[in-house]
PDB file of C-alpha atoms in Angstrom:
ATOM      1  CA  UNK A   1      -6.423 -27.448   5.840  1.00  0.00           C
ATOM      2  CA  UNK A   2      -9.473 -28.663   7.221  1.00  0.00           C
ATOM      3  CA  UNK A   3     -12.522 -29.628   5.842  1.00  0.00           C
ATOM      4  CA  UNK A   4     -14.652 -26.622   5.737  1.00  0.00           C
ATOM      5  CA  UNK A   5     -11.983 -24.250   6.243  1.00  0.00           C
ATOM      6  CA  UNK A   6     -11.662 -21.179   3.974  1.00  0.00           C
ATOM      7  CA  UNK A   7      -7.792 -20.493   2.816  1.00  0.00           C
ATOM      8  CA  UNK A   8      -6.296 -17.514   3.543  1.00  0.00           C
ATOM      9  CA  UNK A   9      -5.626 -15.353   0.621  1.00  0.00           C
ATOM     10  CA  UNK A  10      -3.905 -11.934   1.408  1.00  0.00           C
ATOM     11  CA  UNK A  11      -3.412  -8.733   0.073  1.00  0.00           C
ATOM     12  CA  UNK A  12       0.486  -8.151  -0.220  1.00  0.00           C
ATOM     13  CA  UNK A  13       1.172  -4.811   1.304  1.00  0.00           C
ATOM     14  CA  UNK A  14       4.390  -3.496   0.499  1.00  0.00           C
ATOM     15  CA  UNK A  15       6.142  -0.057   2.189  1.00  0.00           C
ATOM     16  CA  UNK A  16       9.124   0.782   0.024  1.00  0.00           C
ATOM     17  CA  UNK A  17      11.448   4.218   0.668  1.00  0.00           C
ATOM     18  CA  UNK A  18       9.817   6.947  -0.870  1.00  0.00           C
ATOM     19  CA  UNK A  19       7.783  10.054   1.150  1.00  0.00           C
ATOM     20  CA  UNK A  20       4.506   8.994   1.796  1.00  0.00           C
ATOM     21  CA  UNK A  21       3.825   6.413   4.572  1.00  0.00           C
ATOM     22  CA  UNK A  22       0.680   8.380   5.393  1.00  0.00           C
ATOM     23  CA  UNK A  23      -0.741   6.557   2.055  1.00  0.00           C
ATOM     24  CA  UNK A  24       0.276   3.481   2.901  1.00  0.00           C
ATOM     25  CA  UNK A  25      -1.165   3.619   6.561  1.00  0.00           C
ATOM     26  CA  UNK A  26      -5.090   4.388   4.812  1.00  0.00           C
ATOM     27  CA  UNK A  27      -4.629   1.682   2.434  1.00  0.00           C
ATOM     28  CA  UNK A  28      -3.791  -0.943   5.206  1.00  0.00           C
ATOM     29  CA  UNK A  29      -6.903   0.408   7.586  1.00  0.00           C
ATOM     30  CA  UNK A  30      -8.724   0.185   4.794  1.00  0.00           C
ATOM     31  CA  UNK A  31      -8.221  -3.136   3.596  1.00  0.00           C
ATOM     32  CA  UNK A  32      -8.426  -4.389   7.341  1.00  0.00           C
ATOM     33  CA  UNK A  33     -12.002  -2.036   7.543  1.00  0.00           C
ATOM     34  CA  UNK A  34     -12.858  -4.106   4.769  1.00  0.00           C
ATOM     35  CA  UNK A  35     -12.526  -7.130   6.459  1.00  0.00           C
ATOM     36  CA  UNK A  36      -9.330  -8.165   4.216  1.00  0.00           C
ATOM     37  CA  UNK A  37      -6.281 -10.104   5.193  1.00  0.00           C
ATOM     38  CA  UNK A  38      -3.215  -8.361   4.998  1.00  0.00           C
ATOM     39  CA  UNK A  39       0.806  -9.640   4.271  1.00  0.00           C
ATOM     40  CA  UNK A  40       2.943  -6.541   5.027  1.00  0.00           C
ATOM     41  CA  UNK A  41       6.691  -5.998   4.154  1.00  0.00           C
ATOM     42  CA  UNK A  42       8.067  -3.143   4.998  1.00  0.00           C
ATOM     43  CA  UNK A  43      11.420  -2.233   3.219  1.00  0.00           C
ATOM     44  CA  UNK A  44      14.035  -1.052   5.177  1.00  0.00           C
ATOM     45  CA  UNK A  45      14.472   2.278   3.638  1.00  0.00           C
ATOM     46  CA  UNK A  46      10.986   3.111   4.417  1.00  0.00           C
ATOM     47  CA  UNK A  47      12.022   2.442   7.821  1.00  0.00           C
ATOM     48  CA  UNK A  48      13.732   5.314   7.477  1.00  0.00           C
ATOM     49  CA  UNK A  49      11.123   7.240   5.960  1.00  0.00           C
ATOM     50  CA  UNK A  50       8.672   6.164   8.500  1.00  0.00           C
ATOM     51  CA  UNK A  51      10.990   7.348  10.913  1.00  0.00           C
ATOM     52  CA  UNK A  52      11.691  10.526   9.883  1.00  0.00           C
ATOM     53  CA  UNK A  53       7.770  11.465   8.773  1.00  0.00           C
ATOM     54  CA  UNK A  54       5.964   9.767  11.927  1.00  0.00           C
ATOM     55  CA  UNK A  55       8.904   9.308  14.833  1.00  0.00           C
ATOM     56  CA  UNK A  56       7.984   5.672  14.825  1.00  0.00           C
ATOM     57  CA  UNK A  57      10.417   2.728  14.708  1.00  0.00           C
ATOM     58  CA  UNK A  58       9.328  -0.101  13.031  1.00  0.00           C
ATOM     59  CA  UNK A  59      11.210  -3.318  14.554  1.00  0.00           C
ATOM     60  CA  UNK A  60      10.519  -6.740  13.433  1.00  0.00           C
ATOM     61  CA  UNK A  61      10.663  -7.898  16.997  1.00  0.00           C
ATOM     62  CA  UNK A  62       7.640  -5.349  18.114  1.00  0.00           C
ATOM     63  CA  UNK A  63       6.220  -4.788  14.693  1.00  0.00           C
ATOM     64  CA  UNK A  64       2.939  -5.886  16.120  1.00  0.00           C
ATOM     65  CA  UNK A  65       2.709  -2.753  18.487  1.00  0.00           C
ATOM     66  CA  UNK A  66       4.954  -0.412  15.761  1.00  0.00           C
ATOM     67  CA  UNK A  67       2.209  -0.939  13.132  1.00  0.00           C
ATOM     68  CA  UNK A  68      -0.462  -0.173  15.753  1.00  0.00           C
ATOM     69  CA  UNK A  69       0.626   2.521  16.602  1.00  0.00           C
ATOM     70  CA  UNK A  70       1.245   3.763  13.123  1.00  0.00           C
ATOM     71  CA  UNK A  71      -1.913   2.916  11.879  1.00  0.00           C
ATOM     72  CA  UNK A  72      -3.537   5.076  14.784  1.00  0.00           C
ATOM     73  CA  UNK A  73      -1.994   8.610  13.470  1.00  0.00           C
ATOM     74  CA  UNK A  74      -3.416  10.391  11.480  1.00  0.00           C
ATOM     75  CA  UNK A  75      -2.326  12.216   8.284  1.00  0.00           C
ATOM     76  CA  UNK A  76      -1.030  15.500  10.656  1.00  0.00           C
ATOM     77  CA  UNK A  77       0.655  12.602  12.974  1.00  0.00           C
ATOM     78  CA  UNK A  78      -1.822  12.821  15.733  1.00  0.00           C
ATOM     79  CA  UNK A  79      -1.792   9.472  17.805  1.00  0.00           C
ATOM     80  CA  UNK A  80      -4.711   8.252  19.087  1.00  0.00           C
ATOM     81  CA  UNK A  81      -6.448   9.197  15.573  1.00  0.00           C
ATOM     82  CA  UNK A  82      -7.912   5.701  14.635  1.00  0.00           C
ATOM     83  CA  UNK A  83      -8.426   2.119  16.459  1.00  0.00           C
ATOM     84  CA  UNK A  84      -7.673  -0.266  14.414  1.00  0.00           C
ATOM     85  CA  UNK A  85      -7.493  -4.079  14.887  1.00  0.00           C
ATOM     86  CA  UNK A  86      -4.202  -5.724  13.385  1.00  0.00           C
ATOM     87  CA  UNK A  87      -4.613  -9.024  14.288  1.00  0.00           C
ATOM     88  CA  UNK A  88      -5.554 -10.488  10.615  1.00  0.00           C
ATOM     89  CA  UNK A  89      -1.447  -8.709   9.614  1.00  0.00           C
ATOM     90  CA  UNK A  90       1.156 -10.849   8.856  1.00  0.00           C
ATOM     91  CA  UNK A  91       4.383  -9.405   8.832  1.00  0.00           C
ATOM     92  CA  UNK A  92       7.552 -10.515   6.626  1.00  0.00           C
ATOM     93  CA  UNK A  93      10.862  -9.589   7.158  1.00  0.00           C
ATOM     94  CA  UNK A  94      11.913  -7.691   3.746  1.00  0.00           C
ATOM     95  CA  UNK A  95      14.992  -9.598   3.881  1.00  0.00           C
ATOM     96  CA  UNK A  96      13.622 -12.902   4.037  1.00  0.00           C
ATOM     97  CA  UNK A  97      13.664 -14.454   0.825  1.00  0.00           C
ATOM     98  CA  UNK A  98      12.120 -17.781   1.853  1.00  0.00           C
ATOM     99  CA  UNK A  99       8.893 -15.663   2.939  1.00  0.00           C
ATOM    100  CA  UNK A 100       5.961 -16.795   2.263  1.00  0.00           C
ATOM    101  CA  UNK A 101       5.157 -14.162  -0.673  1.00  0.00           C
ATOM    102  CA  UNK A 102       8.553 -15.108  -2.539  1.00  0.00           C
ATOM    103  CA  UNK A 103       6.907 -18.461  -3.820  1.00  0.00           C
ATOM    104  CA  UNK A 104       3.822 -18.632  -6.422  1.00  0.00           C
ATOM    105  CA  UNK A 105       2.197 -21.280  -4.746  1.00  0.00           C
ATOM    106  CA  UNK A 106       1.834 -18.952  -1.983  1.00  0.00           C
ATOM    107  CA  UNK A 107      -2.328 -17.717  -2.155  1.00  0.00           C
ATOM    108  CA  UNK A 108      -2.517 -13.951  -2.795  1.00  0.00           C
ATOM    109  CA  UNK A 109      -5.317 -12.207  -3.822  1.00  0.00           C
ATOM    110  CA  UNK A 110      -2.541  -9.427  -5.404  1.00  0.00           C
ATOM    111  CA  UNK A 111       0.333  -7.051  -4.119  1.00  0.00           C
ATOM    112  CA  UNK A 112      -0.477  -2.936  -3.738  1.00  0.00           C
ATOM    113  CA  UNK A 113       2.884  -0.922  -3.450  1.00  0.00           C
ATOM    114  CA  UNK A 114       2.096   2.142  -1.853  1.00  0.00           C
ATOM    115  CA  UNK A 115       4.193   4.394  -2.158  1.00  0.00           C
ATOM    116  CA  UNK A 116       6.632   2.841  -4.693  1.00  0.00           C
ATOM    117  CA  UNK A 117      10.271   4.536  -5.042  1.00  0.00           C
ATOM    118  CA  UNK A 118      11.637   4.940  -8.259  1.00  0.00           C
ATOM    119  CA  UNK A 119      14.314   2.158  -6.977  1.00  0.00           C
ATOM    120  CA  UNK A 120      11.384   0.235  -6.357  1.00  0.00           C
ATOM    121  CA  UNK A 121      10.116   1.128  -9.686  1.00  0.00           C
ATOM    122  CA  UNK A 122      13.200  -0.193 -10.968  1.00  0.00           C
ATOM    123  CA  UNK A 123      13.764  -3.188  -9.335  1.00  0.00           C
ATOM    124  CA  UNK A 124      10.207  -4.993 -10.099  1.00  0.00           C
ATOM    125  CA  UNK A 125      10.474  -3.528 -13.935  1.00  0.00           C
ATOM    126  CA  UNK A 126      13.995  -5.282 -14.025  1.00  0.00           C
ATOM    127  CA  UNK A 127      13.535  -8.530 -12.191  1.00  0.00           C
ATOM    128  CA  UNK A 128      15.855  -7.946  -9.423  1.00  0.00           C
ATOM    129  CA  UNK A 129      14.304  -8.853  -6.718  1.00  0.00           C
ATOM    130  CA  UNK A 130      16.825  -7.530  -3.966  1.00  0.00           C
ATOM    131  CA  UNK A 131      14.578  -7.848  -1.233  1.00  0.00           C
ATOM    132  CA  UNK A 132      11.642  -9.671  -0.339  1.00  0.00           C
ATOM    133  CA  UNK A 133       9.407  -6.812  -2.133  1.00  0.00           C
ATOM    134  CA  UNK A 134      10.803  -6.376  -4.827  1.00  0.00           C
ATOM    135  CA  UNK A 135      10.605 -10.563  -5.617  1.00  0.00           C
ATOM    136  CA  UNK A 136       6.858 -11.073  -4.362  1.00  0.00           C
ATOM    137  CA  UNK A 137       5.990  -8.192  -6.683  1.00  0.00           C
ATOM    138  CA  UNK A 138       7.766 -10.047  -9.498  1.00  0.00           C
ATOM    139  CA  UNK A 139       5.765 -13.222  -8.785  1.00  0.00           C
ATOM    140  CA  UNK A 140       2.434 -11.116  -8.235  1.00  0.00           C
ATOM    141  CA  UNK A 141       3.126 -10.589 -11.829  1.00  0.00           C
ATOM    142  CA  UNK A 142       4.610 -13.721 -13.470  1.00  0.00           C
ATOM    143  CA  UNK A 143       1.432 -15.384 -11.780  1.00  0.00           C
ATOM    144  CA  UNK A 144      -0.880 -12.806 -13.050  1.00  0.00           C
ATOM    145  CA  UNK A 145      -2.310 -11.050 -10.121  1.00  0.00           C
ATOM    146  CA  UNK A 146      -3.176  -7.445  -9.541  1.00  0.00           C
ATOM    147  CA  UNK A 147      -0.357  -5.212  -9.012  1.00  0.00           C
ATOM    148  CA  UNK A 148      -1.331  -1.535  -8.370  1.00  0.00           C
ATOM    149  CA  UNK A 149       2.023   0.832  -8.050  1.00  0.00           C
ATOM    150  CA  UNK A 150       1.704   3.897  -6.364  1.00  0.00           C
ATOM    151  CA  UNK A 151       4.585   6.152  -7.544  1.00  0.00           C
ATOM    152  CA  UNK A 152       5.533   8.861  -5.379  1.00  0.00           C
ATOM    153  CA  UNK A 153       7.919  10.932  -6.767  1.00  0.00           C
ATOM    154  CA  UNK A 154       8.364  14.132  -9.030  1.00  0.00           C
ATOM    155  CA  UNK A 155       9.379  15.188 -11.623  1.00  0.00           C
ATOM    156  CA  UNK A 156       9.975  11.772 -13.266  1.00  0.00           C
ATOM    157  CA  UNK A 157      12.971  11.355 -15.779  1.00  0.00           C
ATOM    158  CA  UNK A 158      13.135   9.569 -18.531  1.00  0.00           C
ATOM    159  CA  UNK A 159      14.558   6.415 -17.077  1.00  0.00           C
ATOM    160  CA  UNK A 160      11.544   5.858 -14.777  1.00  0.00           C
ATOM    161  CA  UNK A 161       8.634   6.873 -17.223  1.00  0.00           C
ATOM    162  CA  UNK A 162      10.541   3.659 -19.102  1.00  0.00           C
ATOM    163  CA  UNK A 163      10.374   1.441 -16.033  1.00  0.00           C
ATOM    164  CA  UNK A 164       6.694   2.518 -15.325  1.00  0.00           C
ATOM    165  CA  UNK A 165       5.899   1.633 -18.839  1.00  0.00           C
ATOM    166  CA  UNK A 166       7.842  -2.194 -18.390  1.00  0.00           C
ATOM    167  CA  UNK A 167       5.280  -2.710 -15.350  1.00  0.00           C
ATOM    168  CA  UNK A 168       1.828  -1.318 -17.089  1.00  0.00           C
ATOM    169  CA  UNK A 169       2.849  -3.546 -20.304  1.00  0.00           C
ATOM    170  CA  UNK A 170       3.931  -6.701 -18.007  1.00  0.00           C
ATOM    171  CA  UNK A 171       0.344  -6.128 -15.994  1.00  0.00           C
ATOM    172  CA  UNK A 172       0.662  -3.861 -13.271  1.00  0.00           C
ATOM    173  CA  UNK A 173      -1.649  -0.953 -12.544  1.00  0.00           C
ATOM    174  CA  UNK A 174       0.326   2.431 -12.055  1.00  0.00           C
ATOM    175  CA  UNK A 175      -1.278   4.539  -9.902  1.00  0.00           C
ATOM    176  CA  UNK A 176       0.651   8.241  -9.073  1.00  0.00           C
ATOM    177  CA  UNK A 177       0.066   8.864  -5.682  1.00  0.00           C
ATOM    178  CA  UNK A 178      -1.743  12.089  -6.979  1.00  0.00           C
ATOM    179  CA  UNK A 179      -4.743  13.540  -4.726  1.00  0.00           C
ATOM    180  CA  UNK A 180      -7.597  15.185  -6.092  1.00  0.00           C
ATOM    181  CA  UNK A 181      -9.809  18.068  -4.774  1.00  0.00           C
ATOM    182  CA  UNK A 182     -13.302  17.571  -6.695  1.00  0.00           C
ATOM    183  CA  UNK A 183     -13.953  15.314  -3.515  1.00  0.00           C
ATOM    184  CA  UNK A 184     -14.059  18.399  -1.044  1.00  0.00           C
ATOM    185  CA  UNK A 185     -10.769  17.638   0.721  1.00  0.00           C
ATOM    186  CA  UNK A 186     -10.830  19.894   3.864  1.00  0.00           C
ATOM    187  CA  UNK A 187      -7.983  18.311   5.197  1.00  0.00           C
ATOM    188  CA  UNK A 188      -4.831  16.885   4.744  1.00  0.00           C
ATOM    189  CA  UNK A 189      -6.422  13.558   5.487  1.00  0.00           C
ATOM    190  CA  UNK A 190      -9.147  13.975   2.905  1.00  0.00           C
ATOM    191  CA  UNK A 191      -6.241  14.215   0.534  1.00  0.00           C
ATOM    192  CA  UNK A 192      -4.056  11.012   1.724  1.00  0.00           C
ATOM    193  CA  UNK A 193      -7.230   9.156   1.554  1.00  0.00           C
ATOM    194  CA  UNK A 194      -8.246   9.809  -1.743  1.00  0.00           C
ATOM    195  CA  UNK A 195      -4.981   8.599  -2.978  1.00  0.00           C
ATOM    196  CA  UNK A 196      -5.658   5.430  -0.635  1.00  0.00           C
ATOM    197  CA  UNK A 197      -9.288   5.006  -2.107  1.00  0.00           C
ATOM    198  CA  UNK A 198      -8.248   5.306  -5.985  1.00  0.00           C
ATOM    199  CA  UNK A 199      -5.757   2.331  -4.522  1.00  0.00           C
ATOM    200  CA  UNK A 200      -8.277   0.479  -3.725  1.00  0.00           C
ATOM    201  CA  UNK A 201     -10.648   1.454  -6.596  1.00  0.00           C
ATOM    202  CA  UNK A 202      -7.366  -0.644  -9.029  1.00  0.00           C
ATOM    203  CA  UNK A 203      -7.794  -3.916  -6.608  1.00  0.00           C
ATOM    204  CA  UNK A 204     -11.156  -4.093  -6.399  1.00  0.00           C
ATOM    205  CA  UNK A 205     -11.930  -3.513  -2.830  1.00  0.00           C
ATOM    206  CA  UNK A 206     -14.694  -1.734  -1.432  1.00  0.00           C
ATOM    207  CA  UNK A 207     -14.321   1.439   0.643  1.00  0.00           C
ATOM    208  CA  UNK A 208     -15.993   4.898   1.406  1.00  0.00           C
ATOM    209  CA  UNK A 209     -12.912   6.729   1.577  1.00  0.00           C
ATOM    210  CA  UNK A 210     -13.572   9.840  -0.835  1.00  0.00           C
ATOM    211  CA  UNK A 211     -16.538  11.174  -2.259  1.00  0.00           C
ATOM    212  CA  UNK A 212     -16.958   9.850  -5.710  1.00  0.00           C
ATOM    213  CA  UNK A 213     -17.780  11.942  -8.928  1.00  0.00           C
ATOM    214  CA  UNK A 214     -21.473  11.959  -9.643  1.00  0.00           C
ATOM    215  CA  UNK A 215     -21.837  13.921 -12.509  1.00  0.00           C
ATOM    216  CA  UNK A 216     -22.570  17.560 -10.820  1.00  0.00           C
ATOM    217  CA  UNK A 217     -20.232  19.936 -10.615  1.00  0.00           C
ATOM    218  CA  UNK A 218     -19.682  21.670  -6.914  1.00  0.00           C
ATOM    219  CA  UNK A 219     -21.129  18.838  -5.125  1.00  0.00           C
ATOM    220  CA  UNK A 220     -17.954  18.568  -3.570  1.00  0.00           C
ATOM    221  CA  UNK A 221     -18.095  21.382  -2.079  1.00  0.00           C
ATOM    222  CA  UNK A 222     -21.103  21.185  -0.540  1.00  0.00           C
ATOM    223  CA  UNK A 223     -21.585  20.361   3.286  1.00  0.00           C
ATOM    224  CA  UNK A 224     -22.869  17.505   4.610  1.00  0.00           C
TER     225      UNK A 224
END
């Protein structure tokens, strides 16, 4: 590094399986809105997820122009929705182990999961580390940096509620990807973002996202 040059340090962004890539598309234009840097792996079963909820295929070879084009839909799937800049991403191939994110000397400011499978859930509570997500999450934590988890899945059995307890004891924030309506959510949008903003809330990063709780009750529902 040069002399006067300020290190990179990342969020860790990572996209695993379950329904819900609409959260994980506010949290990323959020972080970059907030002038963070961004590491993104994207698992390849949300791939699949992405696929099926958005029509978008996200390729390692074009991710560049996949995640731009992902990040400009909105909640209903509208392209075109938001312009958003991309070019402070890095992108790491969930099956590449020797990523940068797999090593603790690696600088990260933290990881945010959003949304976390129960598989994912599983794998980071048991050490697995199958895939490059799973294994930066586990050094997020054996280094001691945030890690928020935002489940996405119900009803949760027993098994899970276990797994979710391993993470909050080793560290972690777990955050259910559960929206709230005291904001004044209008639409479906107002919901995914208040999800995205509570995200945010459990790293520490600034955003206007929802309306925040101020003590009055209706002031959500008034207009603006």
């Amino acid at each position: 590094m040069n002399a006067g040059e300020t290190e990179r340090r990342p969020w860790i962004v990572g996209v695993s399986g379950a329904s819900g890539t609409p959260y994980a598309a506010a949290v990323l234009r959020a972080l970059l809105a907030a002038g963070e840097s961004v590491d993104l792996v994207v698992s390849r079963a949300s791939r699949l997820t992405l696929l099926d909820e958005t029509g978008i295929s996200f390729r390692d070879a074009h991710w560049q122009g996949d995640l731009r084009e992902w990040l400009g839909r909105g909640a209903d799937g509208k392209p075109g929705t938001f312009a958003v800049d991309v070019d402070d991403v890095r992108h790491w191939s969930a099956g590449d182990l020797a990523a940068g994110p797999s090593s603790g000397s690696y600088p990260s400011q933290g990881m945010l999961i959003v949304p976390a499978s129960t598989a994912c859930v599983a794998g980071v509570a048991l050490g697995l580390s199958k895939d490059l997500l799973q294994r930066a999450a586990s050094v997020v934590l054996k280094e001691r940096r945030r890690l928020v988890v935002a489940v996405r899945e119900t009803p949760l059995n027993g098994q899970t509620l276990r797994h979710l307890v391993t993470l909050d004891d080793a560290g972690a924030t777990v955050l259910p990807a559960s929206p709230a309506f005291y904001a004044g959510a209008t639409h479906i949008q107002d919901l995914v973002d208040f999800v995205a903003g509570r995200v945010l809330d459990a790293a520490g990063v600034g955003h206007t996202l929802y309306r925040r709780w101020e003590g009055e009750l209706g002031g959500g529902s008034r207009t603006t």
